Coordinates of C-alpha atoms in Angstrom, one line a residue:
Chain R
M1 CA 97.1 92.4 141.5
S2 CA 99.9 93.8 143.7
A3 CA 101.9 96.9 142.9
N4 CA 105.4 96.5 141.4
T5 CA 106.3 100.2 141.3
P6 CA 105.7 103.4 143.3
S7 CA 103.1 104.4 140.7
R8 CA 100.0 105.9 142.2
L9 CA 97.9 104.8 139.3
E10 CA 99.1 101.2 139.8
K11 CA 98.3 101.4 143.5
V12 CA 94.8 102.7 142.8
L13 CA 94.2 99.7 140.5
A14 CA 95.9 97.2 142.8
N15 CA 93.6 98.3 145.6
G16 CA 90.7 97.5 143.5
H17 CA 89.5 101.0 142.8
F18 CA 88.2 102.3 139.6
A19 CA 91.0 104.5 138.1
V20 CA 90.5 107.8 136.4
T21 CA 93.1 109.3 134.1
T22 CA 93.0 112.2 131.8
E23 CA 95.3 113.8 129.3
C24 CA 96.7 117.1 128.6
G25 CA 98.4 118.3 125.4
P26 CA 101.5 120.4 125.7
P27 CA 101.4 123.9 124.2
R28 CA 103.1 124.9 120.9
G29 CA 105.6 127.0 122.8
S30 CA 107.6 127.0 126.0
D31 CA 105.0 128.4 128.4
L32 CA 104.4 125.8 131.2
G33 CA 101.7 128.0 132.5
V34 CA 99.3 126.2 130.1
I35 CA 100.1 122.9 131.8
T36 CA 99.7 124.4 135.2
Q37 CA 96.2 125.7 134.2
K38 CA 95.1 122.4 132.8
A39 CA 96.4 120.6 135.8
E40 CA 94.5 123.0 138.1
Y41 CA 91.2 122.0 136.4
V42 CA 91.6 118.3 136.9
K43 CA 94.0 117.7 139.9
N44 CA 91.3 116.7 142.4
H45 CA 89.4 114.5 140.0
V46 CA 91.9 112.1 138.5
D47 CA 94.6 109.7 139.6
A48 CA 97.1 110.5 136.9
I49 CA 97.5 112.7 133.9
N50 CA 98.9 111.6 130.5
V51 CA 101.0 114.1 128.6
T52 CA 100.9 113.6 124.9
D53 CA 104.0 113.3 122.8
N54 CA 103.8 115.5 119.7
Q55 CA 100.3 114.2 119.0
T56 CA 99.1 114.1 115.4
S57 CA 102.8 114.8 114.6
V58 CA 102.5 118.5 115.3
T59 CA 105.6 119.8 117.1
R60 CA 105.0 120.9 120.7
L61 CA 106.7 121.3 124.0
C62 CA 108.1 117.9 124.9
S63 CA 106.1 115.4 127.0
L64 CA 109.0 114.9 129.4
S65 CA 109.4 118.5 130.5
C66 CA 105.6 118.8 131.0
C67 CA 105.6 115.5 133.1
I68 CA 108.4 116.9 135.2
H69 CA 106.4 120.0 135.7
L70 CA 103.3 118.1 136.8
K71 CA 105.4 116.0 139.1
Q72 CA 106.8 119.2 140.7
L73 CA 103.2 120.4 141.2
G74 CA 102.6 117.2 143.2
L75 CA 100.6 115.4 140.5
E76 CA 101.0 112.0 138.9
P77 CA 102.1 112.2 135.3
I78 CA 102.0 109.4 132.6
L79 CA 104.8 110.0 130.1
Q80 CA 103.5 109.2 126.6
M81 CA 106.3 108.2 124.3
V82 CA 106.0 107.5 120.5
T83 CA 108.6 105.5 118.6
R84 CA 108.2 107.8 115.6
D85 CA 110.8 110.4 116.5
R86 CA 113.5 108.7 118.5
N87 CA 115.7 105.6 118.2
R88 CA 116.4 103.1 120.9
I89 CA 119.2 105.3 122.3
A90 CA 117.0 108.3 122.7
L91 CA 114.0 106.4 124.0
Q92 CA 116.0 104.7 126.7
S93 CA 117.7 108.0 127.5
D94 CA 114.4 109.8 127.9
I95 CA 113.0 106.9 130.0
L96 CA 115.9 107.5 132.4
G97 CA 115.3 111.2 132.2
A98 CA 111.8 110.6 133.4
A99 CA 113.0 108.1 136.0
A100 CA 115.4 110.7 137.4
F101 CA 112.4 112.8 138.3
D102 CA 110.5 109.8 139.7
I103 CA 108.0 109.7 136.9
H104 CA 106.4 106.3 137.4
N105 CA 104.1 105.8 134.4
I106 CA 104.8 105.4 130.7
L107 CA 102.4 104.9 127.8
C108 CA 104.1 103.3 124.8
L109 CA 102.9 104.2 121.3
S110 CA 104.0 104.1 117.8
G111 CA 102.6 107.6 117.0
D112 CA 100.6 109.1 114.2
H113 CA 102.4 109.3 110.9
Q114 CA 104.3 112.5 110.3
S115 CA 102.4 113.2 107.2
F116 CA 99.5 114.4 109.4
G117 CA 101.6 117.0 111.1
D118 CA 103.4 120.2 110.6
H119 CA 106.7 118.6 109.4
A120 CA 105.4 116.2 106.8
Q121 CA 108.8 116.2 105.0
G122 CA 110.6 114.8 108.1
Q123 CA 111.9 111.3 108.5
N124 CA 110.3 108.9 110.8
V125 CA 112.5 106.6 112.9
H126 CA 110.5 103.6 114.1
D127 CA 113.7 101.8 115.2
L128 CA 111.3 100.1 117.7
D129 CA 107.5 99.7 117.4
S130 CA 105.1 100.2 120.3
M131 CA 105.2 96.6 121.4
Q132 CA 109.0 96.7 121.5
L133 CA 108.9 99.9 123.5
I134 CA 106.8 98.1 126.0
Q135 CA 109.4 95.4 126.1
T136 CA 112.1 98.0 126.5
A137 CA 110.5 99.8 129.4
R138 CA 109.9 96.5 131.2
H139 CA 113.4 95.2 130.4
M140 CA 114.9 98.4 131.9
R141 CA 112.8 98.1 135.0
D142 CA 112.7 94.3 135.6
E143 CA 116.3 93.5 134.5
G144 CA 117.8 96.8 135.5
A145 CA 119.6 96.8 132.2
F146 CA 119.7 98.6 128.8
L147 CA 118.7 96.7 125.7
G148 CA 122.4 96.5 124.9
G149 CA 122.9 94.5 128.1
D150 CA 124.7 96.9 130.4
A151 CA 123.4 97.5 133.9
I152 CA 121.5 100.6 134.7
Q153 CA 122.3 102.5 137.9
R154 CA 119.0 103.2 139.7
P155 CA 116.7 101.6 137.0
P156 CA 113.4 103.2 136.1
Q157 CA 110.4 102.1 138.2
M158 CA 107.6 102.5 135.7
F159 CA 104.1 101.2 135.4
V160 CA 104.0 100.3 131.8
G161 CA 101.0 101.0 129.6
A162 CA 99.9 100.8 126.0
A163 CA 97.0 101.9 123.8
A164 CA 94.4 99.8 122.2
N165 CA 92.0 100.6 119.5
P166 CA 89.1 98.2 119.7
F167 CA 87.6 99.7 116.6
A168 CA 90.4 99.6 114.1
D169 CA 90.5 97.0 111.3
P170 CA 90.8 94.1 111.1
F171 CA 88.5 93.5 114.0
E172 CA 89.3 89.8 114.3
I173 CA 92.9 90.6 115.5
R174 CA 91.9 93.3 117.9
V175 CA 91.8 90.8 120.8
P176 CA 95.0 88.9 119.7
R177 CA 96.7 92.3 119.4
L178 CA 95.9 93.2 123.0
A179 CA 97.1 89.7 124.0
K180 CA 100.4 90.5 122.2
K181 CA 100.7 93.8 124.1
V182 CA 100.1 92.0 127.4
K183 CA 102.7 89.4 126.4
A184 CA 105.1 92.2 125.6
G185 CA 104.6 93.4 129.2
A186 CA 101.8 96.0 129.2
E187 CA 100.2 96.4 132.6
F188 CA 97.6 98.9 131.8
I189 CA 95.7 99.8 128.6
Q190 CA 94.1 103.1 127.6
T191 CA 91.7 102.6 124.8
Q192 CA 90.7 104.8 121.8
C193 CA 87.7 107.0 122.4
I194 CA 84.6 104.8 122.7
Y195 CA 81.4 105.9 121.0
N196 CA 80.3 102.5 119.6
L197 CA 79.5 100.8 123.0
D198 CA 78.1 97.7 121.4
K199 CA 81.3 97.0 119.5
F200 CA 83.3 97.8 122.6
E201 CA 81.3 95.3 124.6
E202 CA 81.9 92.7 121.9
W203 CA 85.7 93.4 122.2
M204 CA 85.6 93.2 126.0
K205 CA 83.8 89.9 125.7
G206 CA 86.7 88.6 123.6
I207 CA 89.1 90.0 126.2
R208 CA 87.3 88.2 129.0
D209 CA 87.1 85.0 127.1
R210 CA 90.9 84.9 127.1
G211 CA 91.2 86.1 130.7
L212 CA 93.2 89.1 129.6
H213 CA 91.3 91.5 131.8
E214 CA 92.9 89.7 134.7
E215 CA 96.4 90.4 133.4
V216 CA 96.0 94.0 132.4
A217 CA 94.0 97.0 133.6
I218 CA 91.8 98.3 130.9
L219 CA 90.9 102.0 131.1
A220 CA 88.1 102.9 128.7
G221 CA 88.8 106.0 126.6
L222 CA 86.3 108.8 126.3
T223 CA 86.2 112.2 124.6
P224 CA 83.2 114.4 125.0
F225 CA 81.9 116.1 121.8
K226 CA 81.8 119.8 122.0
S227 CA 79.7 120.1 118.9
A228 CA 78.0 118.2 116.1
G229 CA 80.8 119.4 113.8
M230 CA 83.3 117.7 116.0
A231 CA 81.3 114.5 116.0
R232 CA 81.2 114.5 112.2
F233 CA 84.9 115.3 112.1
M234 CA 85.8 112.4 114.4
K235 CA 83.5 110.1 112.4
N236 CA 84.8 111.0 109.0
K237 CA 88.3 112.3 109.3
V238 CA 90.0 110.5 112.2
P239 CA 91.5 107.2 111.1
G240 CA 90.4 104.2 113.2
M241 CA 87.5 106.1 114.9
D242 CA 84.0 104.5 115.1
V243 CA 81.2 107.0 115.7
P244 CA 77.8 105.5 115.0
D245 CA 75.3 107.6 113.0
H246 CA 72.8 107.8 115.9
V247 CA 75.4 109.5 118.1
V248 CA 76.2 112.1 115.4
K249 CA 72.4 112.6 114.9
R250 CA 71.9 113.1 118.6
M251 CA 74.4 115.9 118.6
A252 CA 73.1 117.4 115.4
D253 CA 69.5 117.4 116.6
Q254 CA 70.4 119.9 119.4
P255 CA 70.6 123.6 118.7
K256 CA 74.1 124.8 118.6
E257 CA 74.2 126.3 122.1
K258 CA 72.9 123.1 123.6
Q259 CA 75.4 120.8 121.8
P260 CA 78.2 121.0 124.4
E261 CA 75.8 120.0 127.1
E262 CA 74.6 117.1 125.0
G263 CA 78.2 116.0 124.4
L264 CA 78.9 115.9 128.1
K265 CA 75.6 114.0 128.6
I266 CA 76.5 111.4 126.1
C267 CA 79.9 111.0 127.7
T268 CA 78.4 110.6 131.2
E269 CA 75.9 108.0 130.0
S270 CA 78.6 106.1 128.3
M271 CA 80.7 106.0 131.5
Q272 CA 77.7 104.7 133.5
R273 CA 77.2 101.9 131.0
L274 CA 81.0 101.1 130.7
K275 CA 81.4 101.0 134.5
E276 CA 79.2 97.9 134.5
I277 CA 81.2 96.0 132.0
E278 CA 83.3 93.3 133.7
G279 CA 87.0 93.9 133.0
V280 CA 86.8 97.7 132.6
S281 CA 89.1 99.0 135.4
G282 CA 88.8 102.7 134.9
F283 CA 88.4 105.6 132.5
H284 CA 90.8 107.6 130.5
I285 CA 89.1 110.9 129.7
M286 CA 90.6 112.9 126.8
A287 CA 88.7 116.2 126.9
I288 CA 90.5 117.9 124.1
E289 CA 91.0 121.5 125.0
W290 CA 88.1 121.1 127.4
E291 CA 89.9 120.0 130.5
Q292 CA 87.7 122.1 132.7
K293 CA 84.9 119.7 132.1
V294 CA 86.7 116.7 133.4
P295 CA 85.5 117.2 137.1
E296 CA 81.9 117.3 135.9
L297 CA 82.3 114.1 134.0
V298 CA 84.0 112.3 136.9
E299 CA 81.4 113.4 139.3
G300 CA 78.6 112.5 136.9
A301 CA 80.0 108.9 136.8
G302 CA 80.0 108.8 140.6
L303 CA 83.8 108.6 140.8
H304 CA 84.5 111.5 143.0
P305 CA 86.3 111.8 145.4
R306 CA 89.3 109.9 144.2
P307 CA 90.8 107.4 146.7
E308 CA 93.7 108.5 148.9
I309 CA 96.8 106.4 148.4
Chain P
M1 CA 84.0 114.6 46.7
R2 CA 87.2 116.5 45.7
L3 CA 87.3 118.5 48.9
G4 CA 90.4 120.5 49.2
Y5 CA 92.9 121.1 52.1
S6 CA 96.3 122.7 52.4
P7 CA 99.0 121.1 50.3
D8 CA 101.4 121.9 53.2
I9 CA 100.0 118.9 55.1
K10 CA 102.1 115.9 54.4
L11 CA 100.1 112.7 54.8
I12 CA 101.7 109.6 56.3
R13 CA 99.7 106.4 56.3
V14 CA 100.0 104.0 59.1
P15 CA 97.9 100.8 59.7
C16 CA 96.6 102.2 63.0
T17 CA 97.3 105.3 65.0
G18 CA 98.5 102.9 67.7
K19 CA 101.5 102.3 65.5
V20 CA 102.7 105.9 66.0
D21 CA 105.1 106.2 68.9
L22 CA 106.0 109.2 70.9
I23 CA 109.4 109.4 69.3
H24 CA 107.9 109.6 65.8
I25 CA 106.0 112.7 66.9
L26 CA 109.0 114.3 68.5
H27 CA 111.3 113.5 65.6
A28 CA 108.9 115.1 63.2
M29 CA 108.9 118.2 65.3
E30 CA 112.6 118.1 65.7
K31 CA 113.1 117.9 61.9
G32 CA 111.1 121.1 61.6
A33 CA 107.4 120.2 61.2
D34 CA 105.2 123.0 62.5
G35 CA 102.7 120.6 63.8
V36 CA 101.8 116.9 63.9
Y37 CA 98.3 115.5 64.2
L38 CA 97.0 112.0 64.2
V39 CA 93.7 111.0 62.7
G40 CA 92.4 107.8 64.1
C41 CA 89.2 105.7 64.1
L42 CA 86.5 106.7 66.5
E43 CA 87.1 105.8 70.1
G44 CA 85.6 102.4 70.8
D45 CA 85.9 101.5 67.1
C46 CA 89.6 100.6 66.9
H47 CA 90.2 97.6 64.6
F48 CA 93.1 96.7 66.9
L49 CA 91.0 97.3 70.0
H50 CA 92.9 100.1 71.8
G51 CA 95.3 101.5 69.2
N52 CA 93.6 104.9 69.0
L53 CA 93.4 105.2 72.8
R54 CA 97.1 104.5 73.0
A55 CA 97.8 107.1 70.4
K56 CA 95.7 109.6 72.3
K57 CA 97.8 109.1 75.4
R58 CA 101.0 109.5 73.4
V59 CA 99.7 112.7 71.9
Q60 CA 99.0 114.0 75.4
K61 CA 102.5 113.0 76.5
A62 CA 104.0 114.7 73.5
Q63 CA 102.0 117.9 74.3
E64 CA 103.3 117.7 77.9
I65 CA 106.9 117.3 76.7
L66 CA 106.6 120.2 74.3
N67 CA 105.1 122.5 76.9
S68 CA 107.9 121.6 79.3
I69 CA 110.6 122.6 76.8
G70 CA 109.0 125.8 75.9
L71 CA 107.2 124.8 72.6
E72 CA 103.5 125.0 72.2
G73 CA 101.9 121.7 73.1
E74 CA 98.9 122.4 70.8
R75 CA 101.1 121.9 67.8
V76 CA 100.4 118.2 68.4
Q77 CA 96.8 117.0 68.2
M78 CA 94.7 113.8 68.1
Y79 CA 91.5 113.6 66.0
N80 CA 89.0 110.7 65.4
L81 CA 86.6 109.9 62.6
S82 CA 85.1 107.0 60.8
S83 CA 86.4 105.9 57.4
G84 CA 83.3 107.3 55.6
E85 CA 83.8 110.9 56.9
G86 CA 85.7 112.6 54.1
P87 CA 84.3 116.1 55.0
K88 CA 85.4 115.6 58.6
F89 CA 88.9 114.7 57.4
V90 CA 89.0 118.0 55.6
Q91 CA 87.5 119.9 58.5
Y92 CA 90.2 118.6 60.8
A93 CA 92.9 119.5 58.2
R94 CA 91.6 123.0 58.0
E95 CA 91.3 123.3 61.7
M96 CA 94.9 122.1 62.2
E97 CA 96.1 124.5 59.5
E98 CA 94.4 127.4 61.1
R99 CA 95.8 126.5 64.5
I100 CA 99.4 126.3 63.1
R101 CA 99.0 129.5 61.1
E102 CA 98.0 131.3 64.3
L103 CA 101.0 129.8 66.2
G104 CA 103.4 130.5 63.4
P105 CA 106.4 128.4 62.4
N106 CA 108.0 125.9 64.7
P107 CA 110.2 128.1 66.9
I108 CA 113.2 125.7 66.7
K109 CA 113.7 126.8 63.0
K110 CA 113.9 130.5 64.1
G111 CA 116.3 129.6 66.8
L112 CA 118.5 127.7 64.4
S113 CA 118.5 130.5 61.7
S114 CA 119.4 133.1 64.3
A115 CA 122.3 131.0 65.5
A116 CA 123.6 130.5 61.9
Chain W
M1 CA 113.8 95.5 90.0
I2 CA 114.9 99.0 90.8
V3 CA 112.2 101.4 89.9
A4 CA 113.1 104.9 88.8
E5 CA 111.2 107.9 87.4
Q6 CA 112.5 110.5 85.0
K7 CA 113.3 113.8 86.5
P8 CA 111.3 116.8 85.3
I9 CA 112.8 118.0 82.1
E10 CA 113.2 121.5 83.5
E11 CA 115.6 120.1 86.1
I12 CA 117.5 118.1 83.4
I13 CA 117.8 121.3 81.3
Q14 CA 119.4 123.1 84.3
E15 CA 121.9 120.3 84.8
I16 CA 123.3 120.3 81.2
Q17 CA 122.7 123.9 80.1
D18 CA 126.3 125.0 80.2
D19 CA 127.7 122.0 78.3
H20 CA 128.2 122.0 74.6
S21 CA 128.2 118.2 74.0
V22 CA 126.2 115.8 76.1
L23 CA 125.7 112.1 75.9
I24 CA 122.3 110.8 77.1
L25 CA 123.2 107.3 78.5
G26 CA 120.5 104.7 79.0
C27 CA 120.7 101.4 80.7
N28 CA 119.1 98.2 79.4
E29 CA 118.2 96.7 82.8
C30 CA 115.7 97.9 85.4
V31 CA 115.2 101.4 84.1
T32 CA 114.2 99.9 80.7
V33 CA 111.6 97.7 82.3
C34 CA 110.1 100.6 84.3
E35 CA 110.3 102.8 81.2
A36 CA 112.4 105.5 82.8
G37 CA 115.8 105.2 81.2
G38 CA 116.0 102.6 78.4
K39 CA 116.7 103.2 74.7
K40 CA 113.3 104.5 74.0
E41 CA 113.4 107.0 76.9
V42 CA 116.9 108.1 75.8
A43 CA 115.6 108.9 72.3
V44 CA 112.6 110.8 73.6
L45 CA 114.6 112.8 76.1
A46 CA 117.4 113.6 73.6
S47 CA 114.9 114.8 71.0
A48 CA 113.1 117.0 73.5
L49 CA 116.4 118.5 74.8
R50 CA 117.7 119.1 71.3
M51 CA 114.5 120.9 70.4
H52 CA 114.7 123.0 73.6
F53 CA 118.2 124.2 72.9
M54 CA 117.6 124.6 69.2
Q55 CA 114.8 127.1 69.7
Q56 CA 117.2 129.2 71.8
G57 CA 119.8 129.0 69.0
D58 CA 122.0 126.7 71.0
Q59 CA 123.4 124.1 68.8
K60 CA 124.2 121.7 71.6
Q61 CA 125.4 118.3 70.5
I62 CA 123.2 115.8 72.2
E63 CA 123.8 112.2 71.4
E64 CA 122.3 108.9 72.5
K65 CA 123.7 105.6 73.7
T66 CA 122.3 102.8 75.8
L67 CA 124.5 100.3 77.6
E68 CA 123.6 96.8 78.6
R69 CA 124.2 97.8 82.3
Q70 CA 125.8 100.7 84.0
C71 CA 126.4 98.8 87.2
D72 CA 129.1 96.5 85.6
S73 CA 132.6 97.5 84.6
E74 CA 132.7 95.5 81.4
Y75 CA 129.7 97.3 79.9
L76 CA 130.9 100.7 81.1
E77 CA 134.1 100.1 79.2
E78 CA 132.2 100.5 75.9
L79 CA 132.1 104.1 76.6
R80 CA 135.8 104.6 77.0
A81 CA 136.6 105.3 73.3
Q82 CA 134.0 108.1 73.0
V83 CA 133.6 109.6 76.4
D84 CA 136.1 112.3 75.8
R85 CA 134.0 113.8 73.1
Y86 CA 131.4 115.0 75.7
D87 CA 131.4 117.7 78.3
S88 CA 129.0 115.6 80.3
V89 CA 127.0 112.4 80.4
L90 CA 123.4 112.4 81.5
S91 CA 122.8 109.0 82.9
L92 CA 119.3 107.5 82.9
A93 CA 120.4 104.6 85.1
C94 CA 119.6 104.2 88.8
G95 CA 121.7 105.9 91.4
A96 CA 124.1 103.0 91.3
G97 CA 124.6 103.3 87.6
V98 CA 125.1 107.0 87.7
Q99 CA 127.8 106.7 90.4
F100 CA 129.6 103.8 88.8
T101 CA 129.7 105.7 85.5
A102 CA 131.1 108.7 87.3
E103 CA 133.7 106.5 89.1
K104 CA 134.9 105.0 85.8
Y105 CA 135.2 108.4 84.1
P106 CA 136.6 110.9 86.6
S107 CA 137.2 113.7 84.1
T108 CA 133.7 113.8 82.7
A109 CA 130.7 115.4 84.5
I110 CA 128.0 112.8 85.1
Y111 CA 124.4 113.9 85.9
P112 CA 121.4 111.9 87.0
G113 CA 118.4 112.0 84.6
V114 CA 116.1 109.9 86.8
N115 CA 115.1 109.8 90.5
T116 CA 115.7 106.3 91.8
K117 CA 112.6 105.4 93.8
F118 CA 112.5 101.9 95.2
I119 CA 112.9 98.1 94.7
G120 CA 109.6 97.0 93.4
V121 CA 107.4 95.2 90.9
T122 CA 105.3 96.0 87.8
E123 CA 101.8 95.4 89.0
E124 CA 100.5 96.3 85.6
Q125 CA 101.9 98.2 82.7
G126 CA 102.7 101.7 83.9
Y127 CA 102.1 100.9 87.5
W128 CA 105.0 100.1 89.8
T129 CA 104.9 99.5 93.5
E130 CA 107.5 99.1 96.3
R131 CA 108.3 95.7 97.8
C132 CA 111.7 95.9 99.4
Q133 CA 113.9 98.4 101.2
A134 CA 117.0 96.2 101.3
C135 CA 117.1 96.1 105.1
G136 CA 119.7 93.4 104.9
Q137 CA 117.9 90.8 107.2
C138 CA 114.8 89.4 105.6
I139 CA 111.9 88.7 107.9
L140 CA 109.4 87.6 105.3
A141 CA 109.3 84.1 106.7
K142 CA 107.6 85.5 109.8
T143 CA 105.2 87.9 108.1
G144 CA 103.4 85.7 105.6
G145 CA 105.7 86.8 102.7
I146 CA 104.6 90.4 103.0
C147 CA 107.2 92.9 104.1
P148 CA 106.2 95.4 106.8
V149 CA 109.5 97.2 106.5
S150 CA 108.8 98.4 103.0
R151 CA 105.0 98.3 102.9
C152 CA 104.0 99.8 106.3
A153 CA 104.4 103.5 106.5
K154 CA 105.7 103.1 110.1
R155 CA 107.5 99.9 109.2
L156 CA 105.9 98.3 112.3
L157 CA 107.2 94.8 113.0
N158 CA 104.2 94.1 115.2
G159 CA 101.4 95.9 113.5
P160 CA 98.8 97.0 112.5
C161 CA 98.6 100.4 114.1
G162 CA 95.3 101.9 115.1
G163 CA 95.0 103.7 111.8
S164 CA 94.2 100.7 109.7
T165 CA 90.8 101.2 108.3
Q166 CA 89.0 98.8 106.0
G167 CA 92.3 97.3 104.9
K168 CA 93.7 100.7 104.0
C169 CA 96.5 102.7 105.5
E170 CA 95.8 105.9 107.5
I171 CA 98.2 108.0 105.4
N172 CA 96.5 107.2 102.1
P173 CA 93.1 105.5 101.5
E174 CA 94.5 104.0 98.2
L175 CA 97.3 102.3 100.0
D176 CA 96.8 98.7 101.4
C177 CA 97.6 98.3 105.0
A178 CA 100.5 95.9 105.0
W179 CA 99.4 94.3 108.2
Q180 CA 95.9 93.7 106.9
L181 CA 97.6 91.8 104.0
I182 CA 99.8 89.9 106.4
I183 CA 96.9 88.9 108.6
D184 CA 94.8 87.9 105.6
R185 CA 97.6 85.8 104.3
L186 CA 98.4 84.2 107.6
S187 CA 94.8 83.3 108.0
S188 CA 94.6 81.8 104.5
L189 CA 97.6 79.7 105.4
D190 CA 95.9 78.8 108.6
K191 CA 98.7 80.3 110.5
L192 CA 97.0 83.1 112.3
D193 CA 98.4 81.9 115.6
D194 CA 101.8 83.1 114.4
Y195 CA 100.5 86.6 114.6
E196 CA 100.7 86.5 118.4
E197 CA 104.4 85.8 118.3
L198 CA 106.2 89.0 119.1
V199 CA 108.6 89.9 116.4
P200 CA 111.8 90.7 118.3
I201 CA 113.6 94.1 118.2
K202 CA 115.3 94.3 114.9
D203 CA 119.0 94.5 114.4
W204 CA 119.1 97.4 111.9
S205 CA 122.9 97.3 111.5
P206 CA 122.6 95.3 108.3
D207 CA 120.3 98.1 107.1
R208 CA 121.6 101.5 105.9
A209 CA 122.1 102.4 109.5
G210 CA 125.2 100.3 109.6
G211 CA 126.9 102.4 106.9
P212 CA 127.5 101.5 103.2
R213 CA 127.2 97.8 102.8
K214 CA 129.1 95.2 100.8
V215 CA 128.8 91.5 99.9
V216 CA 132.0 89.6 99.4
R217 CA 132.0 86.0 98.0
E218 CA 135.5 84.5 98.3
D219 CA 134.5 81.5 96.2
V220 CA 133.7 83.6 93.1
T221 CA 136.2 86.5 93.4
S222 CA 138.9 86.4 90.8

């Protein structure tokens, strides 16, 4: 795999290293200091940082401005974009906005339904879906043109990613769905948080059987539990999440003050096991409002220091 | 048995309470009835399978409509009994009469007379 | 058919309260089938409204009529002889019928009595569900005869999203995931390979995005 863009994440992967990404959620206000703080925690332990785009449909500071801020701090942002809130004009315009600041990574998503958020009465757009946003980003980069056909001056140079949920239903199309994203042009994949490792391995086997792991870099998603309550919430309330009973039990068996430590331990053990799976190219660590623990997890998995590019 | 109930109750016979439509209940109220109640067979014992259950839903709908226009929904009721239960028939009649006496006359009559 | 639902009676009361004579106008087509605005619903609503105003001493004249259709000029003509007798017409037709009635009778106030919901089907009596959003460019041939535009909450053309759980949609556990239905159907037709074909970016200009639409057939115009 050789690099097509100036993306550091792409280069790490192209050089055969195990990649580490994390995410940071923008604040519900205009204080970029929050982003600075989160970046400070993780900057020496990850290759790139996703910035979520109004995740769970709760209105926040925009992903683009936070990505620009990270870039100005000398870090490598991954712009998350959902198709829920913008039509093809706005999506392409924002891709150019990111390109203008040399943001070189994009993650294409459809986005949670607005009924989960703070503006449940709003319209959703979905002019494109996530597959089509992948195609759009690739088209803008590779053809140097807008979807409408006109040429772009200084086209974006973005490493294009997508999400995959190996645990959602129906399971039988989870591999074909990834194949479809690869066909649309996805170059890296960040997966949903993995707690059911057996099922993930089954999915990865399907991926390998079709050789997809050679066409796309798969970063295994992880979220450490802070408490047994969080484990139960993820199990029962988050759509498409697969948390086996034994994991919830393991958290619940600990006294409350020991639970955070246990959560981190489960996460580190998972990383050690996932590292050995053929076709897993890295990790995407989503430590929700717990970014300060990312270094500990990266070190625990033996992935520190990060390669110089 | 010769059990008595109020002569103010006008009896209308129908083959099944399922025959009574929502509009019949509303028209009775509109024409000035103070209350309307249906007496059907016991639930599960309808000769026409579900007639009394349909009637029950229509009564609920009528109550809902009356409440929404500012009339008391309780003026419309559904009762069930088996054909041998004369005393129960009378008990329902008395219960209904008592309810209506408490509520007073249908307010649309008062509205009309004050307008006249 | 077009599926509608009667507005709350309190809202209807607000609409007509200042008028002295009102015609409740039903429609014999879709709204009759979905029991929102046919002859029966006209009678029930008219009776309820009369009772409401009577108890306030308001002798409003509330009359009833149901036309064959409110979306065709020839049936709306039936109203011409009597429409001047009313301050307003409360139409229980869909949004199209309400507007066409208003268009034909510019000097009479026309109010809607129903909320027009969707193009759908009667799954069973009293239970109607959406099937079509009139996007103007049907893609059912590619999706196993199941429409993701109207039946997926995100109208994903390349679904399902990650929120599909046990065949249900993430926004409501009672709602079928359209993409699960599509996949089941493709697999029963032995066409699951079709799933991997990317559905191209859709031209939404034949949808409402392109502005009010029309169909003209020269061969049948008079």
